[in-house]
Coordinates of C-alpha atoms and ligand atoms in Angstrom, one line a residue:
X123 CA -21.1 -2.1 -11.0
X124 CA -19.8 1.0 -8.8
X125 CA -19.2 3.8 -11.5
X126 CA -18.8 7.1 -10.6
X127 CA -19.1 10.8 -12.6
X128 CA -15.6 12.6 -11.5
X129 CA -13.4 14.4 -13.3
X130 CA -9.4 13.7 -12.8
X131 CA -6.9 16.4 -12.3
X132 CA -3.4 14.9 -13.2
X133 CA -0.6 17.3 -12.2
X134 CA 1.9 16.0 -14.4
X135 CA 0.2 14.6 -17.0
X136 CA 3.3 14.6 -19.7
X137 CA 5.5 12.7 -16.9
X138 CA 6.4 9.2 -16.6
X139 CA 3.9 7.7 -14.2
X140 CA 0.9 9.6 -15.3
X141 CA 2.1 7.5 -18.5
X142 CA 3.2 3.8 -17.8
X143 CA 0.7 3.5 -14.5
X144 CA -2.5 6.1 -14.9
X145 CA -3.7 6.1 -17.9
X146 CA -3.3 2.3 -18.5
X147 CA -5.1 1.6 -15.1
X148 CA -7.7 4.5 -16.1
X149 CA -8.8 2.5 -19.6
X150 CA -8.8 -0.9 -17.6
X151 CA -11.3 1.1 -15.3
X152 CA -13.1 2.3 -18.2
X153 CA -13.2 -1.1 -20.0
X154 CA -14.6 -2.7 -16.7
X155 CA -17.2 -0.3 -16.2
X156 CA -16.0 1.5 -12.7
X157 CA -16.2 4.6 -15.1
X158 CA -19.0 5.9 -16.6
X159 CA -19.1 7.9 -19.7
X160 CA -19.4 10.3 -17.2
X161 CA -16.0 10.9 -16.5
X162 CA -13.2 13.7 -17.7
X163 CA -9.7 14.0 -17.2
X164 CA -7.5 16.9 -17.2
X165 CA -3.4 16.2 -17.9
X166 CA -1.6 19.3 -17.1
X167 CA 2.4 20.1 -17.2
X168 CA 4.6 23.1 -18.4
X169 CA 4.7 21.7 -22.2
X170 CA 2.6 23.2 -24.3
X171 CA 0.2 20.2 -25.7
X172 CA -2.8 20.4 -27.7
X173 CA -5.6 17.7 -26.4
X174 CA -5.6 15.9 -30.1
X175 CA -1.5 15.5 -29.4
X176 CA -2.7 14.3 -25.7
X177 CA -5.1 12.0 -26.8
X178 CA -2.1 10.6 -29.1
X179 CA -0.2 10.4 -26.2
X180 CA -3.1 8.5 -23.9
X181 CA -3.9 6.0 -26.7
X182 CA -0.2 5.1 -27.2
X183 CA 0.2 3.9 -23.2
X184 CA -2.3 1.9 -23.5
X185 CA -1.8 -0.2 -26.6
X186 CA -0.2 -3.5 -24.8
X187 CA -4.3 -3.4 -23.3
X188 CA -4.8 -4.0 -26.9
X189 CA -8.1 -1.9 -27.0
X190 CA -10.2 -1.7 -30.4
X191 CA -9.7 1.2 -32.5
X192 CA -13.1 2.7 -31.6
X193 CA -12.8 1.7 -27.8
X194 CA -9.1 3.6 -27.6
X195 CA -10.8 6.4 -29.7
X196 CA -13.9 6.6 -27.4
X197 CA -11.8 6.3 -24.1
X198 CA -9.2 9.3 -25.3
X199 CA -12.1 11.4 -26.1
X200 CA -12.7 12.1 -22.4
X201 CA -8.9 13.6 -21.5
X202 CA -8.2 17.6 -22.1
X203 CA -4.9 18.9 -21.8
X204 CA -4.0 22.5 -20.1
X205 CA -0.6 23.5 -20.5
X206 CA -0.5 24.7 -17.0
X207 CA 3.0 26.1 -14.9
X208 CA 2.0 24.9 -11.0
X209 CA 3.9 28.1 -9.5
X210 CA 2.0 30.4 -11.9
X211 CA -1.4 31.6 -9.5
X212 CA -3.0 32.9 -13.0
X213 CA -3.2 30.0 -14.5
X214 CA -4.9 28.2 -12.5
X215 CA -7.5 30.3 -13.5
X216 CA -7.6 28.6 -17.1
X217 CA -7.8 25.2 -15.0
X218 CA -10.9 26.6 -12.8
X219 CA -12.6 27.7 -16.4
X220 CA -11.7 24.2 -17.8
X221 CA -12.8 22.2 -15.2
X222 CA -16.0 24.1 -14.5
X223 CA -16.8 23.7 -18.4
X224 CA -16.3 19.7 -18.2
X225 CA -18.2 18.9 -15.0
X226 CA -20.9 20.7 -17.1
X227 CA -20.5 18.7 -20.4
X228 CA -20.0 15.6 -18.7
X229 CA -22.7 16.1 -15.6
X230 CA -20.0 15.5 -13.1
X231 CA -21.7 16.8 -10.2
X232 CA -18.3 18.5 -8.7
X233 CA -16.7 15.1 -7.6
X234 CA -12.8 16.2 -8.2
X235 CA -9.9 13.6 -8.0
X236 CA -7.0 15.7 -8.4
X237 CA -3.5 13.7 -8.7
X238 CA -0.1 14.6 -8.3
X239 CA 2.0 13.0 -10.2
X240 CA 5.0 15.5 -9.8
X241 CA 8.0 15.8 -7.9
X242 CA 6.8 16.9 -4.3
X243 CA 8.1 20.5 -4.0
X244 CA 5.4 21.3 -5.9
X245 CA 2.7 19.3 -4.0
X246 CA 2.0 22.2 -1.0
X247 CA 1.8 25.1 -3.9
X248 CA -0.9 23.4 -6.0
X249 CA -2.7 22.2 -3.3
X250 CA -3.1 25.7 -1.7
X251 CA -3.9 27.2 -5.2
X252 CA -7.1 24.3 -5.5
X253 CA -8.4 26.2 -2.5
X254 CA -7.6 29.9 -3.1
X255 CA -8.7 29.7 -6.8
X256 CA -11.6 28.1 -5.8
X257 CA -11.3 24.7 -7.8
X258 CA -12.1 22.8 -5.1
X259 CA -15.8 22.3 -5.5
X260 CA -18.5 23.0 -2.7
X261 CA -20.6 20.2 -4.7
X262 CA -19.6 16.6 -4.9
X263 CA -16.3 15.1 -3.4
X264 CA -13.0 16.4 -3.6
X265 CA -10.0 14.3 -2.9
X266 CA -6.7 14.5 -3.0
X267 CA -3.8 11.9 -4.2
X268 CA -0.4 11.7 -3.5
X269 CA 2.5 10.2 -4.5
X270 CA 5.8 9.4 -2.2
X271 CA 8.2 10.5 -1.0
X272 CA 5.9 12.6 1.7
X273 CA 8.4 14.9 3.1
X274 CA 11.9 14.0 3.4
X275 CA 12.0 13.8 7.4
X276 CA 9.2 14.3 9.9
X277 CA 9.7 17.5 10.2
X278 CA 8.8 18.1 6.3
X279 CA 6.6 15.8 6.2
X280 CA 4.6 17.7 9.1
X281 CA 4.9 21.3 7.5
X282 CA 3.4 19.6 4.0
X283 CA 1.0 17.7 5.4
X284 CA -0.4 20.8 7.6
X285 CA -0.4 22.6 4.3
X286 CA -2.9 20.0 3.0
X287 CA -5.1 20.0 5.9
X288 CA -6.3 23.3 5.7
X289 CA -7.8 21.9 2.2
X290 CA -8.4 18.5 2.8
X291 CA -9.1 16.5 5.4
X292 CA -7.4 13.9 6.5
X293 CA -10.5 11.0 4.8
X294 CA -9.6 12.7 1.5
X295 CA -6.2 12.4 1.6
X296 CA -4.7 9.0 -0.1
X297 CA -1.3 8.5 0.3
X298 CA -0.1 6.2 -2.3
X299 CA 2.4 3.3 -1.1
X300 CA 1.5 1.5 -4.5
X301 CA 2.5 -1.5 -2.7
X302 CA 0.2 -1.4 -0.5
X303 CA -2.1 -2.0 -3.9
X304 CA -0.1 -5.5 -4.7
X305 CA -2.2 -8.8 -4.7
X306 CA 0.4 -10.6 -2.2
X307 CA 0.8 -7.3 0.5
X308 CA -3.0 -7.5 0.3
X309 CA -2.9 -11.4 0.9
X310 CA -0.8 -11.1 4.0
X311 CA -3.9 -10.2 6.4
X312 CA -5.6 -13.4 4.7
X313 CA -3.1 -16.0 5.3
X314 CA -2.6 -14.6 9.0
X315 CA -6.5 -14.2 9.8
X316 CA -8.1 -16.8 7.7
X317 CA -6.2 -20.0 8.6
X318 CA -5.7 -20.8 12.2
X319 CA -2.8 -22.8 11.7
X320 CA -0.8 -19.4 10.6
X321 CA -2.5 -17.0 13.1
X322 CA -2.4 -19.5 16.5
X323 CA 1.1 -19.6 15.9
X324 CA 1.8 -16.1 15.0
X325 CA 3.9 -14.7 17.8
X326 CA 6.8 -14.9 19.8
X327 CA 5.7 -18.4 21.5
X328 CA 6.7 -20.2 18.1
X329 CA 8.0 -17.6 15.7
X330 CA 11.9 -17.2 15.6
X331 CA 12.8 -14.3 13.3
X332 CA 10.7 -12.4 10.3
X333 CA 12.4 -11.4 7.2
X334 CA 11.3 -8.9 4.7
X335 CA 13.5 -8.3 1.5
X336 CA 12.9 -5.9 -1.2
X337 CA 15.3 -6.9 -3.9
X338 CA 16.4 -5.0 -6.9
X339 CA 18.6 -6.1 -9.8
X340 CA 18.5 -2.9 -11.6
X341 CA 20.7 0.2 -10.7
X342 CA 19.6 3.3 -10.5
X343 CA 19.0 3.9 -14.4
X344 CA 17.9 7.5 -15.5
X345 CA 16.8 8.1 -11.5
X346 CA 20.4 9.1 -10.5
X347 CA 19.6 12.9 -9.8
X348 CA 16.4 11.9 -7.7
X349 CA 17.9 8.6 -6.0
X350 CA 21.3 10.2 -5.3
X351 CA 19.3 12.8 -2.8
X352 CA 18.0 10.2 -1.4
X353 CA 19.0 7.2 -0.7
X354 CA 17.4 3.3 0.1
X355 CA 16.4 4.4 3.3
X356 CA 14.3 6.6 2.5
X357 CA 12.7 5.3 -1.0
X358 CA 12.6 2.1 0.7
X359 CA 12.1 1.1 4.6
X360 CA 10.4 4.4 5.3
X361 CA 7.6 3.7 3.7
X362 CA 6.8 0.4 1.8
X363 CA 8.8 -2.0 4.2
X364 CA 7.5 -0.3 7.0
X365 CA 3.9 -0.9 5.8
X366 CA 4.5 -4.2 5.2
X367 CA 6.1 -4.8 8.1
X368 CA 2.8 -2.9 10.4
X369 CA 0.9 -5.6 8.3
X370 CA 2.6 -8.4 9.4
X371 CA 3.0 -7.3 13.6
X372 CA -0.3 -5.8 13.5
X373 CA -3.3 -7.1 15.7
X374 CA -5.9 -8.8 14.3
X375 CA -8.4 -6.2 13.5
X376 CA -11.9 -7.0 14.8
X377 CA -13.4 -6.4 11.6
X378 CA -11.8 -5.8 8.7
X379 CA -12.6 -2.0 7.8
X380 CA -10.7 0.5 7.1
X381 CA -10.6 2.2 10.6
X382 CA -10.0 -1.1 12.2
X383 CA -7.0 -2.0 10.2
X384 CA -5.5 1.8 10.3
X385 CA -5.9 1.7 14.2
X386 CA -3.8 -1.6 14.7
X387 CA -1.6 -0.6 11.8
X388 CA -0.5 2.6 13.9
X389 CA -0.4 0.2 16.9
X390 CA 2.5 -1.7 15.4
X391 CA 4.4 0.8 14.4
X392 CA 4.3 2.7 17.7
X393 CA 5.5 -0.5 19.2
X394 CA 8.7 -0.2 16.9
X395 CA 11.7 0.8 19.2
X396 CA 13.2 3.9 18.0
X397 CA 17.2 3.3 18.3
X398 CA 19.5 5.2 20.6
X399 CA 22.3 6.3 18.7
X400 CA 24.5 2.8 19.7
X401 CA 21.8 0.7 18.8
X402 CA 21.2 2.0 15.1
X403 CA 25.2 1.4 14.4
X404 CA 24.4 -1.8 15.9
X405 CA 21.6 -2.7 14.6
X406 CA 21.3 -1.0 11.2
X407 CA 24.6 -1.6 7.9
X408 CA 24.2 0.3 4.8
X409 CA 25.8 0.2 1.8
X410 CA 26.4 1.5 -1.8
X411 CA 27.3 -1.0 -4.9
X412 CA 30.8 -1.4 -6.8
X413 CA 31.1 -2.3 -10.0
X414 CA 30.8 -5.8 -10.8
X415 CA 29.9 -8.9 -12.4
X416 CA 27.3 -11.8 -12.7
X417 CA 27.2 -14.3 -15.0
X418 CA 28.2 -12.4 -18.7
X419 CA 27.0 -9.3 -17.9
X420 CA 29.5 -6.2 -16.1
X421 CA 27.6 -3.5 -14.3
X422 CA 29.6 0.1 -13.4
X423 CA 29.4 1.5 -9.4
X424 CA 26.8 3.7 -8.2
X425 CA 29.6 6.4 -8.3
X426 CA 30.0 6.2 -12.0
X427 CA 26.3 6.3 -12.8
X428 CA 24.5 9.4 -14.4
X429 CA 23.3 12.1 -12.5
X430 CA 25.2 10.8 -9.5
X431 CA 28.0 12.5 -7.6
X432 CA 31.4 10.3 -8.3
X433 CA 32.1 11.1 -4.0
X434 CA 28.4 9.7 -3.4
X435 CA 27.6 9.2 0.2
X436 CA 24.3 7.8 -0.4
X437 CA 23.6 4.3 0.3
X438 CA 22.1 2.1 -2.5
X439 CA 21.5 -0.7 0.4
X440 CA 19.8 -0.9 3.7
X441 CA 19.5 -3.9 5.7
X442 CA 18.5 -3.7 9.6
X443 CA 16.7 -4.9 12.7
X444 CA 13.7 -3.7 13.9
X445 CA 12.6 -4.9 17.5
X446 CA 8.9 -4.5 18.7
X447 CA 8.3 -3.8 22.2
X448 CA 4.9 -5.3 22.8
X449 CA 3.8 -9.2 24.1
X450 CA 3.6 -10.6 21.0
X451 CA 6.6 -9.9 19.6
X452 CA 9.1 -9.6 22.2
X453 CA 12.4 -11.0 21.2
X454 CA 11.5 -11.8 17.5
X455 CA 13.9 -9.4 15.1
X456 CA 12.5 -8.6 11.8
X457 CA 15.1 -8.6 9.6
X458 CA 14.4 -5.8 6.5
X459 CA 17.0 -5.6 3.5
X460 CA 17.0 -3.3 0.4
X461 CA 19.0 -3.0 -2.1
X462 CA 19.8 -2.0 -5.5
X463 CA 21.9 -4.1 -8.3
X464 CA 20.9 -7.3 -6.1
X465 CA 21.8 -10.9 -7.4
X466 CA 18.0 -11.3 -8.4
X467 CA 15.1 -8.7 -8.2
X468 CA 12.7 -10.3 -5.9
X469 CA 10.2 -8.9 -3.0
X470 CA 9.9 -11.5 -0.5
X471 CA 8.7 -12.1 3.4
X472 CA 10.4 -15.1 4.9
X473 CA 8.6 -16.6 8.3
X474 CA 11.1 -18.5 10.0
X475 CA 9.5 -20.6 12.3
X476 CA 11.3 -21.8 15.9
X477 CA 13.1 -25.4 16.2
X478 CA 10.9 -28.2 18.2
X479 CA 12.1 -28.2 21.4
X480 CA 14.3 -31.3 20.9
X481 CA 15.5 -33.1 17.7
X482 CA 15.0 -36.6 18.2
X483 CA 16.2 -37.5 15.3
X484 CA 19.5 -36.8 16.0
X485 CA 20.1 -39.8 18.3
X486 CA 18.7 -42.1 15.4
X487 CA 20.5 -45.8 16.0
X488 CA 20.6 -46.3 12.0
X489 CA 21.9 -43.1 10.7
X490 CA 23.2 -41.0 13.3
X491 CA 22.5 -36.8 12.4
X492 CA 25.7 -34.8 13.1
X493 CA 23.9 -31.4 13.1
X494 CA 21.4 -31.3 16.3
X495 CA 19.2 -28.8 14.8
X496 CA 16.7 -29.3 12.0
X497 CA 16.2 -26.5 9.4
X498 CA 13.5 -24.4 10.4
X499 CA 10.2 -24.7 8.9
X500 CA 9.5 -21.3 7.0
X501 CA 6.5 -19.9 5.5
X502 CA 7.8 -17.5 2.2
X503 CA 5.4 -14.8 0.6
X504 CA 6.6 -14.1 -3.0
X505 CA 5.3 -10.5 -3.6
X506 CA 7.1 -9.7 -6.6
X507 CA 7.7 -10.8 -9.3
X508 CA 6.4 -14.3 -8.3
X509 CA 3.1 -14.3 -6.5
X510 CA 2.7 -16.9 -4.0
X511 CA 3.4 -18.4 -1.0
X512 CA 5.4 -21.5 0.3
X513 CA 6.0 -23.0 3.1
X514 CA 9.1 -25.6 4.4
X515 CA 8.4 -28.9 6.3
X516 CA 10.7 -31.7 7.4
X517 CA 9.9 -35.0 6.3
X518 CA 11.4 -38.3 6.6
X519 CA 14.2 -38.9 3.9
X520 CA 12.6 -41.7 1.7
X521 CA 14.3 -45.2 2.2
X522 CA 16.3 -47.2 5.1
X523 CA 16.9 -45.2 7.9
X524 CA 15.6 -42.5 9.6
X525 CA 17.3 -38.9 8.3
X526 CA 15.0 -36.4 7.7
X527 CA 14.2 -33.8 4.7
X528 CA 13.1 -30.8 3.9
X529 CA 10.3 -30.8 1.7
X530 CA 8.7 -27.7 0.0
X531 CA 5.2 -27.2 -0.3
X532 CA 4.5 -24.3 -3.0
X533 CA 1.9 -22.5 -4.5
X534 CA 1.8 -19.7 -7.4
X535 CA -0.4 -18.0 -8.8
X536 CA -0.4 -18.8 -12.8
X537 CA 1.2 -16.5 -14.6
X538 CA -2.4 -15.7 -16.5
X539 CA -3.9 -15.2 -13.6
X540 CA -1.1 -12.3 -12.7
X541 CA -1.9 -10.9 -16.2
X542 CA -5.2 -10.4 -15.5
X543 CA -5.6 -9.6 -12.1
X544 CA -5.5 -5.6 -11.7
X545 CA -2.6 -3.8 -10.9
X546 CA -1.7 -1.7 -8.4
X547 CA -2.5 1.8 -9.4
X548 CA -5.5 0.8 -11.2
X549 CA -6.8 -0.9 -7.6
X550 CA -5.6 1.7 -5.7
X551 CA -7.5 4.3 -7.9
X552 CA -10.5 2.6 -7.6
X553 CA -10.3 2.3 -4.0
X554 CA -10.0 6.2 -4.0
X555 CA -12.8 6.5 -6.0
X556 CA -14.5 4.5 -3.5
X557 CA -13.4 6.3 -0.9
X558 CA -11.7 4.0 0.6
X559 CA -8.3 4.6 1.8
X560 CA -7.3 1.4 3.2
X561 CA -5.2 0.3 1.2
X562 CA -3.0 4.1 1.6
X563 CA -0.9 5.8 4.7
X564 CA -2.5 7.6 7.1
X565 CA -0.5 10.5 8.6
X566 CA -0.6 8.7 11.6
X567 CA 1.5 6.2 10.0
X568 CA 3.9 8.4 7.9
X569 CA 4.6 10.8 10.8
X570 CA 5.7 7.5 12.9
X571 CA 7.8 5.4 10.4
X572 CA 9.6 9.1 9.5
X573 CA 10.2 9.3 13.6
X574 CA 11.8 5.7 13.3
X575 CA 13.8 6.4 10.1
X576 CA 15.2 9.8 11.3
X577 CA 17.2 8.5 13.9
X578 CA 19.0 6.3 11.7
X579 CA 19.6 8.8 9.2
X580 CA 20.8 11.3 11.9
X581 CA 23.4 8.8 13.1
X582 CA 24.8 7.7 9.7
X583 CA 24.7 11.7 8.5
X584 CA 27.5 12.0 11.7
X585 CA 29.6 8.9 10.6
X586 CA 31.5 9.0 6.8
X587 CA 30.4 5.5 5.3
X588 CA 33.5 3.4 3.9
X589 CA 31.9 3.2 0.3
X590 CA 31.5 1.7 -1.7
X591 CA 31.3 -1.9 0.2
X592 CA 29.2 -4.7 -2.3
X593 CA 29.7 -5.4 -5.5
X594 CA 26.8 -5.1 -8.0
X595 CA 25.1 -8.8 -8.5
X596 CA 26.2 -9.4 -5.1
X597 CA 23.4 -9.6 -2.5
X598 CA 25.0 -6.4 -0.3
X599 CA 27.9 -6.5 1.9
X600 CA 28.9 -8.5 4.4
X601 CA 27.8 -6.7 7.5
X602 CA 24.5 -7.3 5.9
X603 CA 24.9 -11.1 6.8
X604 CA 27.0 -10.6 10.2
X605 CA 24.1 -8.5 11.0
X606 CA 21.8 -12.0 11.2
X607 CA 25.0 -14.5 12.3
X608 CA 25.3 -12.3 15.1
X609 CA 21.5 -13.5 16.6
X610 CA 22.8 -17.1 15.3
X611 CA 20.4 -17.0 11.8
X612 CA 20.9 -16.6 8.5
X613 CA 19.0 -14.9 5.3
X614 CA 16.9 -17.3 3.9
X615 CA 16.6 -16.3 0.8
X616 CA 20.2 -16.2 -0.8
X617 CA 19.9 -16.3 -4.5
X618 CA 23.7 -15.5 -4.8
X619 CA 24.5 -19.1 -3.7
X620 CA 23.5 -20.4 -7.0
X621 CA 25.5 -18.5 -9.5
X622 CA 28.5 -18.7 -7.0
X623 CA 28.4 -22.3 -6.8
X624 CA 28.7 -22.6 -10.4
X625 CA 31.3 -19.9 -10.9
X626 CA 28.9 -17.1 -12.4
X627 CA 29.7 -14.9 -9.6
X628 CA 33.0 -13.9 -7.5
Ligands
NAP712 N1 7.6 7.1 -12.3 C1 7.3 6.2 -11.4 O1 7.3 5.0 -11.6 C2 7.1 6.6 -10.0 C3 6.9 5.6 -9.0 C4 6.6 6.0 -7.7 C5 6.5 7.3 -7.3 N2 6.7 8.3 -8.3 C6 6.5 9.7 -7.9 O2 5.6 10.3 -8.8 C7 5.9 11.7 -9.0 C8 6.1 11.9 -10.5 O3 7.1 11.1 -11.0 P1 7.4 10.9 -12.5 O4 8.4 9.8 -12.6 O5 6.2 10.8 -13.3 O6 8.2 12.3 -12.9 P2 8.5 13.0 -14.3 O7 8.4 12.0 -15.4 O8 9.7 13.8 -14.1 O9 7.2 13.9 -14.5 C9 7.1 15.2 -13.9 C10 5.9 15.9 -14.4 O10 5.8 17.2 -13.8 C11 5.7 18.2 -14.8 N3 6.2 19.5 -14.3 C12 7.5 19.7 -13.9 N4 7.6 21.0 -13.4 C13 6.4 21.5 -13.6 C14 5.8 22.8 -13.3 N5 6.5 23.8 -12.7 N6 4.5 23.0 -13.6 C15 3.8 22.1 -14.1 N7 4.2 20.8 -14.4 C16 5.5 20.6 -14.1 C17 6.4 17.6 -16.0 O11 6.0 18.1 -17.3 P3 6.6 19.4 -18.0 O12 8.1 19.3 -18.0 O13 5.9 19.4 -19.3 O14 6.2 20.6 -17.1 C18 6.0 16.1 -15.9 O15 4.7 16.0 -16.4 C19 7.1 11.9 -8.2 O16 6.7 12.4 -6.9 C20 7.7 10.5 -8.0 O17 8.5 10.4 -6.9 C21 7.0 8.0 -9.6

C-alpha cells in the first residue's frame, strides 16, 4: 500500500469540480488506503464557510460511494475550510498559519499538493503568492495541479507557464487532461505494444486512415458564458484529441516510463504539419448547431442558449485533418471530429485498416460481387461511455456461394467492472501523489499542440463563418463528411444513420 502524509490545497473548494470529481476520488483514495490518516485538506473560495458547513458539503458528494456513517464522519474530519479571496496578498497569510498548524497536527512532513480548481486567470496570482508568502514548504514535496484550459494561445500559455516556473519546476507541474486518466486512452499503448498483430501493422504500409471522434449529445448547458469564449477548438482538439492522437502516432517507447513515453509523445506531435493558411480552409470545417430535432425530443441553437451571444461566432463543432510528416505515417490522414448536440455522445478511435491488394471475390463464378472493394477491416476503441474495443473482419457469407461478410468481433468491459474501476481524477491524483506525471501534459506538449491549433484559429478569426450550419441531433454539417469523400472515405462511425432510417431524424 503506497500512502502518503500530504496535505491538499483546493483553490476552489466551494466550485463544481472540487465537488462532483475531488472529493469523491479523495474518499475512494481514502477507503483504499493510498491515504493515511495522515492526510489534511484545505477547500478555500470567496464564500464564507465554516469547516462543520464544509464537512456537510464533502459528505454530501460522496454519498452515491455509499460510505458508513462513521467512515463519512471519519473521512470529513480531515478537510478545513478558509474563506480565502485569491487576489487578496493578506490572506494568504491565514492560509500559511492554517497550513503550518495542520502539517503539525497531522505530522505531514511539508508534502503540499495544492490544486486549482478555479478559472485560470487566477492560476499565475496564487501561484506566485505560494512562493512569496512562503507556503511553499522547504520540507517535503510541493506540487502543483492544474486544470485546462492552459492559456488560451501559445502565447498565454507561455507567459503562465513562465509564471509557474519560477515556483515549480517543470517534474511538479501536472497538467490535468483528465482523459488522459481514462481506462481506454490508457489501453491504447497496450493494444499497440502488446499484441504484434496490432503494432507489425501499425503504419502507413497497411493502415488507410485513423479516426478520432469525441462526441457530445448535450449542448452547452449552464457553460454558455465559459464555452461561448471559447469554442470546440480549443476545449477540444487542443488538448485531449491532440493527446490522444500523440498516443496513437507515437513511437514505441523503449521502456514504458514516464520520460520514455513523454519524449516520443512530443516526437509525434512535432511531426504534425502546422497548416499554411490554404491548407487549414482546406483541411479544417467548423461549425455551430441549429435548433433541431431527434426522435421526440426538440433542442434550441447555440445562439439561443444562456450566457451565449445570439450573433455567436463560436464554433460548437470541429472536424479536421491532421497529416504527420514522418516514415510511419506518411499519407495516412487522421480524421478528428468534435462536436456538441451530436446524434449520440460517444468518444471513439476508429482504425481503418487498407483493402487487400485485390478482391478476388469479386470475379466469383456463383454470385458475382458488383462492388470491387471489400469493406475495410477496422479496429474501434470505445473510450466513452462504452469501454472496449472491436474489431471488423470479412468472412464468407454462410451458405451456397461465395459472397462475403462482415463480421464483428467485440469486446466490453462489463458494466460492473466500469463501476468499480477508478476514475479519472481519482487515478490521476494518485499518480500525482506518486509523482508521476505520465499520465499529464508536459509543456513540451501544450506549447506544440497550441502552435498547431493557433494557425487554424488565426485563419478562421479572418473569415466570418456562415452559422449556424448543423442541426442539433445531427452529426455536424456536411463539409464535415465532404471533408473525408474528398480522400474517397467515409466516417465510420455514423450513428445518425439509424434514427434517419427510421424517420426519428430529418
Ligand atoms: N467542472 C468541471 O467538470 C471541469 C472539467 C474540466 C475542467 N474544469 C476546470 O476546472 C476549473 C474549475 O471549474 P469549476 O467548474 O469547478 O468552476 P466553478 O464551479 O465556477 O468554481 C470556481 C471556484 O472558484 C472560486 N472562486 C472564484 N473567484 C474566486 C476568488 N477571487 N478567490 C477565491 N476563490 C474564488 C469559487 O468560489 P467562491 O465563489 O465561493 O469564491 C468556486 O469555488 C476551471 O479551470 C475549469 O475550466 C472543470
Amino acid at each position: 500500500m503506497n500512502e502518503k502524509n500530504v496535505l491538499f490545497t483546493i483553490f476552489g473548494g466551494t466550485g463544481d469540480l472540487a465537488q462532483r470529481k475531488l472529493y469523491p476520488s479523495l474518499f475512494r483514495l481514502y477507503k483504499k488506503g493510498n491515504l493515511s490518516e495522515h492526510f489534511a485538506v484545505i477547500g478555500t473560495a470567496r464564500r464564507p464557510w465554516s469547516d462543520e458547513h464544509y464537512r456537510e458539503v464533502v459528505k454530501g458528494t460522496i454519498k452515491t460511494l455509499n460510505p458508513s456513517a462513521e467512515e463519512a464522519e471519519r473521512f470529513a474530519s480531515h478537510f478545513y475550510y478558509q474563506s480565502h479571496d485569491v487576489n487578496d496578498s493578506s490572506h494568504y497569510q491565514t492560509l500559511k498559519e492554517l497550513s503550518d498548524r495542520l502539517d503539525e497536527k497531522y505530522h505531514l512532513n511539508g508534502n503540499r499538493m495544492y490544486y486549482l480548481a478555479m478559472a485560470p486567470q487566477f492560476f499565475g496570482t496564487i501561484v506566485s503568492h505560494l512562493k512569496s508568502q512562503k507556503i511553499i514548504t522547504e520540507a517535503g514535496f510541493n506540487r502543483l495541479i492544474i486544470e485546462k484550459p492552459f492559456g488560451s494561445d501559445f502565447h498565454s500559455a507561455f507567459e503562465l507557464n513562465e509564471k509557474i516556473r519560477q515556483v515549480f519546476p517543470e517534474d511538479d507541474i501536472f497538467r490535468i487532461d483528465h482523459y488522459l486518466g481514462k481506462e481506454m486512452i490508457q489501453n491504447i499503448s497496450a493494444i499497440r505494444f502488446a499484441n504484434n498483430i496490432f503494432e507489425s501493422q501499425w503504419n502507413n504500409r497497411y493502415i488507410d486512415n485513423i479516426q478520432i471522434t469525441f462526441g457530445e449529445s448535450l449542448g452547452v448547458e449552464d457553460r454558455g458564458g465559459y464555452y461561448d469564449h471559447s469554442g470546440a477548438l480549443k476545449d477540444m482538439v487542443q488538448n485531449h484529441i491532440l493527446q490522444v492522437l500523440a498516443l496513437l502516432a507515437m513511437e514505441p517507447p523503449v521502456a514504458f516510463s514516464e520520460k520514455e513515453i513523454r519524449s516520443e509523445k512530443i516526437k509525434a506531435l512535432k511531426a504534425i504539419r502546422i497548416y499554411e493558411k490554404k491548407e487549414v480552409l482546406e483541411n479544417f470545417v467548423r461549425g455551430q448547431y441549429a435548433a433541431g430535432q431527434l426522435d421526440d425530443q426538440t433542442f434550441k441553437g447555440y445562439r439561443e442558449e444562456d450566457n451565449v451571444d445570439p450573433e455567436s461566432t463560436t464554433e460548437t463543432f470541429v472536424a479536421g485533418k491532421f497529416t504527420i510528416d514522418n516514415f510511419r505515417w506518411s499519407g495516412v490522414p487522421f480524421y478528428v471530429r468534435t462536436g456538441k448536440r451530436l446524434t449520440e455522445k460517444g468518444t471513439r478511435i476508429n482504425i481503418v485498416f487498407k483493402q487487400v491488394p485485390v478482391n478476388v471475390f469479386k470475379t466469383s463464378i456463383d454470385e458475382p460481387c458488383n462492388d470491387p472493394t471489400l469493406p475495410p477491416n477496422v479496429l474501434t476503441i470505445y473510450i466513452q461511455p462504452t469501454e472496449g474495443f472491436s474489431f471488423t473482419l470479412n468472412g464468407k457469407k454462410v451458405g451456397q456461394g461465395f459472397a462475403t461478410d462482415p463480421i464483428k468481433l467485440e469486446y466490453r468491459n462489463s458494466a460492473e467492472m466500469v463501476e468499480n474501476s477508478p476514475e479519472a481524477y481519482e487515478k490521476l491524483m494518485l499518480d500525482a501523489l506518486n509523482g508521476d506525471s505520465t499520465n499529464f501534459s508536459h509543456w513540451e506538449e501544450v506549447a506544440q499542440t497550441w502552435h498547431i491549433v493557433d494557425v487554424i484559429r488565426q485563419v478562421w478569426d479572418q473569415v466570418q463563418p456562415d452559422f449556424p450550419n448543423y442541426k442539433a441531433g445531427s452529426m455536424g454539417p456536411e463539409a464535415a463528411f465532404e471533408l473525408l469523400e474528398k480522400d474517397g472515405f467515409e466516417w465510420i462511425w455514423q450513428p445518425d444513420h439509424w434514427y434517419r432510417e427510421r424517420g426519428k431524424l430529418d
